[in-house]
Amino acid sequence: SESAYLVLPEIIEEKNYVTLLELYQIGISDYIELPIIDVELISKIALHIELKKNREKIENLYKELRDSLNLASSLQTLMLPEPVQACNEIWITSKYMPSQIVGGDIYDYFTVNNDVYLYTADISGHGIQSALLCSAVKSVVRSAAQRSLNMADTVNELQESIKTVLGYNYVTGLFLKISGNEVEYINCGHPPLIVYDGHRFSQMMMKSVFPVGLMDYNYTSEDCGRFELQNGLTFIAYSDGLY
């Protein structure tokens, strides 16, 4: 049985290289030489019983972790907007590609009255904590937008709301508010937009300021920038896990 295979040492009459090699190749855990000493036998059996229990604990913990990761991944996917959507005559497409089962990348876009809000953010680190923090980012930004806060005040509220749960993590993000053709943005340590004109890609020159949560910083309107949308141009916001 599996228990006997895992627990009982093999008894060999003579220790030699060939015999031990063959036994280890078929999967023995240990061996005892003749003559049998009861203290040695009992000790080895007790040791392998304990090892088997510990292995089972590790396997159960690993299964629980995998289940938690799968749940976090499902929740994270449900939080993401549609991959193709038209918001106030602006076409938005997206692709989400986390490097692990769950990650710290998040994006969202939505309309409030005649304005379109869009952001791409990346929470440092990976795993369940980063994925769950994505939910907090989404809730705070949407709440701030409903109250018509400007982009600087939105990021200040985001920093205040999540600083107690960030720990040693921080958030880079590019947050945009689109009113007609005019775009107000605040770039918190995030890669700038890429502009595609149908022939070539170029990097937009954008203001940048500290990531959210990296230090105790109060964002102001001086940290915000502006530019205009133009027909025929595609603007690409991205992180290492999405664009």
Coordinates of C-alpha atoms in Angstrom, one line a residue:
S1 CA 0.0 0.0 0.0
E2 CA 1.0 3.7 -0.2
S3 CA 1.4 3.9 3.5
A4 CA 3.7 0.9 3.7
Y5 CA 5.7 2.3 0.8
L6 CA 6.0 5.7 2.4
V7 CA 6.6 4.6 6.0
L8 CA 8.4 1.3 6.2
P9 CA 12.1 1.2 5.6
E10 CA 13.5 -1.5 3.3
I11 CA 15.4 -4.3 5.1
I12 CA 18.6 -5.4 3.2
E13 CA 21.0 -8.2 4.1
E14 CA 24.1 -6.5 2.7
K15 CA 24.7 -2.9 1.9
N16 CA 26.3 -2.5 -1.5
Y17 CA 26.1 0.1 -4.3
V18 CA 24.1 -1.8 -6.8
T19 CA 21.5 -2.9 -4.4
L20 CA 21.0 0.5 -2.9
L21 CA 20.9 2.1 -6.4
E22 CA 18.2 -0.3 -7.6
L23 CA 16.1 0.3 -4.4
Y24 CA 16.3 4.1 -4.6
Q25 CA 15.4 3.9 -8.3
I26 CA 12.2 2.1 -7.4
G27 CA 11.4 4.7 -4.8
I28 CA 12.3 3.5 -1.3
S29 CA 12.6 6.2 1.4
D30 CA 15.1 4.5 3.7
Y31 CA 16.8 1.2 4.5
I32 CA 17.9 -0.8 7.6
E33 CA 20.8 -3.2 7.6
L34 CA 20.7 -6.6 9.4
P35 CA 20.8 -7.3 12.2
I36 CA 17.8 -5.2 13.1
I37 CA 18.1 -2.9 16.1
D38 CA 14.6 -2.2 17.5
V39 CA 15.5 1.4 18.5
E40 CA 16.7 2.2 15.0
L41 CA 13.7 0.6 13.3
I42 CA 11.2 2.4 15.6
S43 CA 13.0 5.8 15.1
K44 CA 13.0 5.5 11.4
I45 CA 9.4 4.5 11.2
A46 CA 8.4 7.4 13.4
L47 CA 10.5 9.8 11.3
H48 CA 8.8 8.7 8.1
I49 CA 5.4 8.9 9.6
E50 CA 6.1 12.5 10.6
L51 CA 7.5 13.3 7.1
K52 CA 4.4 11.8 5.5
K53 CA 2.1 14.0 7.7
N54 CA 4.1 17.1 6.9
R55 CA 4.0 16.3 3.2
E56 CA 0.2 16.0 3.4
K57 CA 0.0 19.3 5.2
I58 CA 2.0 21.0 2.5
E59 CA -0.1 19.5 -0.3
N60 CA -3.3 20.7 1.4
L61 CA -1.9 24.2 1.9
Y62 CA -0.8 24.3 -1.8
K63 CA -4.3 23.2 -2.8
E64 CA -5.9 26.0 -0.7
L65 CA -3.5 28.5 -2.2
R66 CA -4.3 27.4 -5.7
D67 CA -8.0 27.7 -4.9
S68 CA -7.5 31.2 -3.5
L69 CA -5.5 32.3 -6.5
N70 CA -8.2 30.9 -8.9
L71 CA -10.9 32.8 -7.0
A72 CA -8.9 36.0 -7.0
S73 CA -8.3 35.6 -10.7
S74 CA -12.0 35.2 -11.4
L75 CA -12.9 38.2 -9.3
Q76 CA -10.2 40.3 -11.0
T77 CA -11.5 39.3 -14.4
L78 CA -15.0 40.3 -13.4
M79 CA -13.8 43.7 -12.4
L80 CA -12.5 44.5 -15.9
P81 CA -14.6 46.5 -18.4
E82 CA -15.5 45.2 -21.8
P83 CA -12.5 44.6 -24.2
V84 CA -14.2 46.8 -26.9
Q85 CA -16.4 49.7 -26.1
A86 CA -17.5 53.1 -27.5
C87 CA -17.6 55.9 -24.9
N88 CA -19.0 59.2 -26.1
E89 CA -17.7 58.6 -29.7
I90 CA -14.3 57.4 -28.5
W91 CA -13.5 53.8 -29.3
I92 CA -11.6 52.0 -26.6
T93 CA -10.1 48.5 -26.9
S94 CA -8.0 46.6 -24.3
K95 CA -6.0 43.5 -23.8
Y96 CA -5.3 42.0 -20.4
M97 CA -2.3 39.7 -20.1
P98 CA -1.1 39.2 -16.4
S99 CA 2.3 37.6 -16.0
Q100 CA 0.9 35.3 -13.3
I101 CA -2.5 33.9 -12.4
V102 CA -3.3 37.2 -10.8
G103 CA -1.4 40.4 -10.9
G104 CA -1.4 44.0 -9.9
D105 CA -2.4 45.5 -13.3
I106 CA -5.7 47.2 -13.5
Y107 CA -7.5 49.5 -16.0
D108 CA -11.0 50.9 -16.2
Y109 CA -13.0 53.3 -18.4
F110 CA -16.4 54.7 -17.9
T111 CA -18.5 57.8 -18.6
V112 CA -19.9 60.4 -16.2
N113 CA -22.3 62.8 -17.9
N114 CA -20.4 63.9 -21.0
D115 CA -16.9 63.0 -19.7
V116 CA -14.9 59.8 -20.3
Y117 CA -12.6 58.6 -17.5
L118 CA -9.9 56.2 -18.3
Y119 CA -6.9 54.9 -16.4
T120 CA -4.2 52.3 -16.5
A121 CA -2.5 51.4 -13.2
D122 CA 0.0 48.9 -11.9
I123 CA 0.3 47.9 -8.2
S124 CA 3.8 46.8 -7.3
G125 CA 4.2 43.1 -6.4
H126 CA 2.1 40.1 -7.5
G127 CA -0.3 37.7 -6.1
I128 CA -3.6 37.9 -4.1
Q129 CA -2.8 41.1 -2.2
S130 CA -2.1 43.1 -5.4
A131 CA -5.1 41.7 -7.1
L132 CA -7.5 42.6 -4.3
L133 CA -6.0 46.1 -4.1
C134 CA -7.1 46.5 -7.7
S135 CA -10.7 46.4 -6.4
A136 CA -10.0 49.3 -4.0
V137 CA -8.5 51.4 -6.8
K138 CA -11.5 50.9 -9.0
S139 CA -14.0 51.8 -6.3
V140 CA -12.2 54.9 -5.2
V141 CA -11.7 56.3 -8.8
R142 CA -15.3 55.7 -9.8
S143 CA -16.5 57.3 -6.5
A144 CA -14.4 60.4 -7.1
A145 CA -15.5 60.7 -10.7
Q146 CA -19.2 60.7 -9.6
R147 CA -18.4 63.7 -7.4
S148 CA -16.6 65.5 -10.3
L149 CA -13.3 65.7 -8.5
N150 CA -10.4 66.9 -10.7
M151 CA -7.6 64.4 -11.4
A152 CA -5.3 65.7 -8.7
D153 CA -8.0 65.4 -6.0
T154 CA -9.0 62.0 -7.3
V155 CA -5.4 60.7 -6.9
N156 CA -5.2 62.3 -3.4
E157 CA -8.3 60.5 -2.4
L158 CA -7.0 57.3 -3.8
Q159 CA -3.7 57.6 -1.8
E160 CA -5.6 58.4 1.4
S161 CA -8.0 55.5 1.0
I162 CA -5.5 52.8 0.3
K163 CA -2.4 53.8 2.2
T164 CA -3.3 51.7 5.2
V165 CA -3.5 48.6 3.1
L166 CA -0.7 49.2 0.6
G167 CA 2.0 48.1 3.1
Y168 CA 5.3 48.3 1.2
N169 CA 3.5 48.4 -2.2
Y170 CA 2.8 51.5 -4.3
V171 CA 0.7 52.3 -7.4
T172 CA 1.9 53.7 -10.7
G173 CA -0.9 55.0 -12.8
L174 CA -1.9 57.2 -15.7
F175 CA -5.3 58.7 -15.0
L176 CA -7.2 60.6 -17.7
K177 CA -10.4 62.7 -17.9
I178 CA -11.6 63.3 -21.5
S179 CA -14.0 66.2 -22.1
G180 CA -14.8 66.5 -25.8
N181 CA -11.4 66.5 -27.5
E182 CA -9.5 67.9 -24.4
V183 CA -7.8 65.4 -22.1
E184 CA -6.7 66.3 -18.5
Y185 CA -4.3 63.7 -17.1
I186 CA -2.1 63.0 -14.1
N187 CA 0.8 60.6 -14.6
C188 CA 1.9 59.0 -11.3
G189 CA 5.2 57.4 -12.3
H190 CA 3.6 55.4 -15.1
P191 CA 4.9 54.9 -18.7
P192 CA 3.6 57.7 -20.9
L193 CA 1.1 57.2 -23.8
I194 CA 2.2 55.8 -27.1
V195 CA 0.8 57.6 -30.2
Y196 CA 0.2 55.7 -33.4
D197 CA -0.6 57.7 -36.6
G198 CA -1.1 54.8 -38.9
H199 CA 2.5 54.7 -40.0
R200 CA 4.7 54.8 -36.9
F201 CA 4.6 54.8 -33.1
S202 CA 6.0 57.6 -31.0
Q203 CA 6.1 58.3 -27.2
M204 CA 4.2 61.3 -26.0
M205 CA 6.0 63.8 -23.8
M206 CA 4.0 63.9 -20.6
K207 CA 4.4 65.3 -17.1
S208 CA 5.1 62.8 -14.4
V209 CA 5.0 62.8 -10.7
F210 CA 5.5 60.3 -7.8
P211 CA 3.7 57.0 -7.7
V212 CA 0.7 56.7 -5.3
G213 CA 1.8 55.5 -1.9
L214 CA 5.5 55.8 -2.5
M215 CA 5.7 58.8 -0.3
D216 CA 3.4 61.2 1.6
Y217 CA 2.8 63.6 -1.2
N218 CA -0.1 66.0 -1.9
Y219 CA -0.9 66.1 -5.6
T220 CA -2.0 69.5 -7.0
S221 CA -3.3 70.9 -10.3
E222 CA 0.3 71.8 -11.2
D223 CA 1.0 68.0 -11.5
C224 CA -1.7 67.7 -14.1
G225 CA -1.2 68.0 -17.9
R226 CA -3.4 68.5 -20.9
F227 CA -3.5 67.5 -24.6
E228 CA -6.1 67.2 -27.3
L229 CA -7.4 64.2 -29.1
Q230 CA -7.0 64.3 -32.9
N231 CA -8.8 62.3 -35.6
G232 CA -6.7 59.5 -37.1
L233 CA -4.5 59.0 -34.0
T234 CA -4.5 56.0 -31.7
F235 CA -3.4 56.5 -28.1
I236 CA -2.0 53.5 -26.3
A237 CA -1.8 53.3 -22.5
Y238 CA 0.0 50.2 -21.2
S239 CA 1.7 48.4 -18.3
D240 CA 3.6 45.1 -18.3
G241 CA 0.3 43.2 -18.1
L242 CA -2.1 45.1 -20.3
Y243 CA -2.6 47.7 -22.9

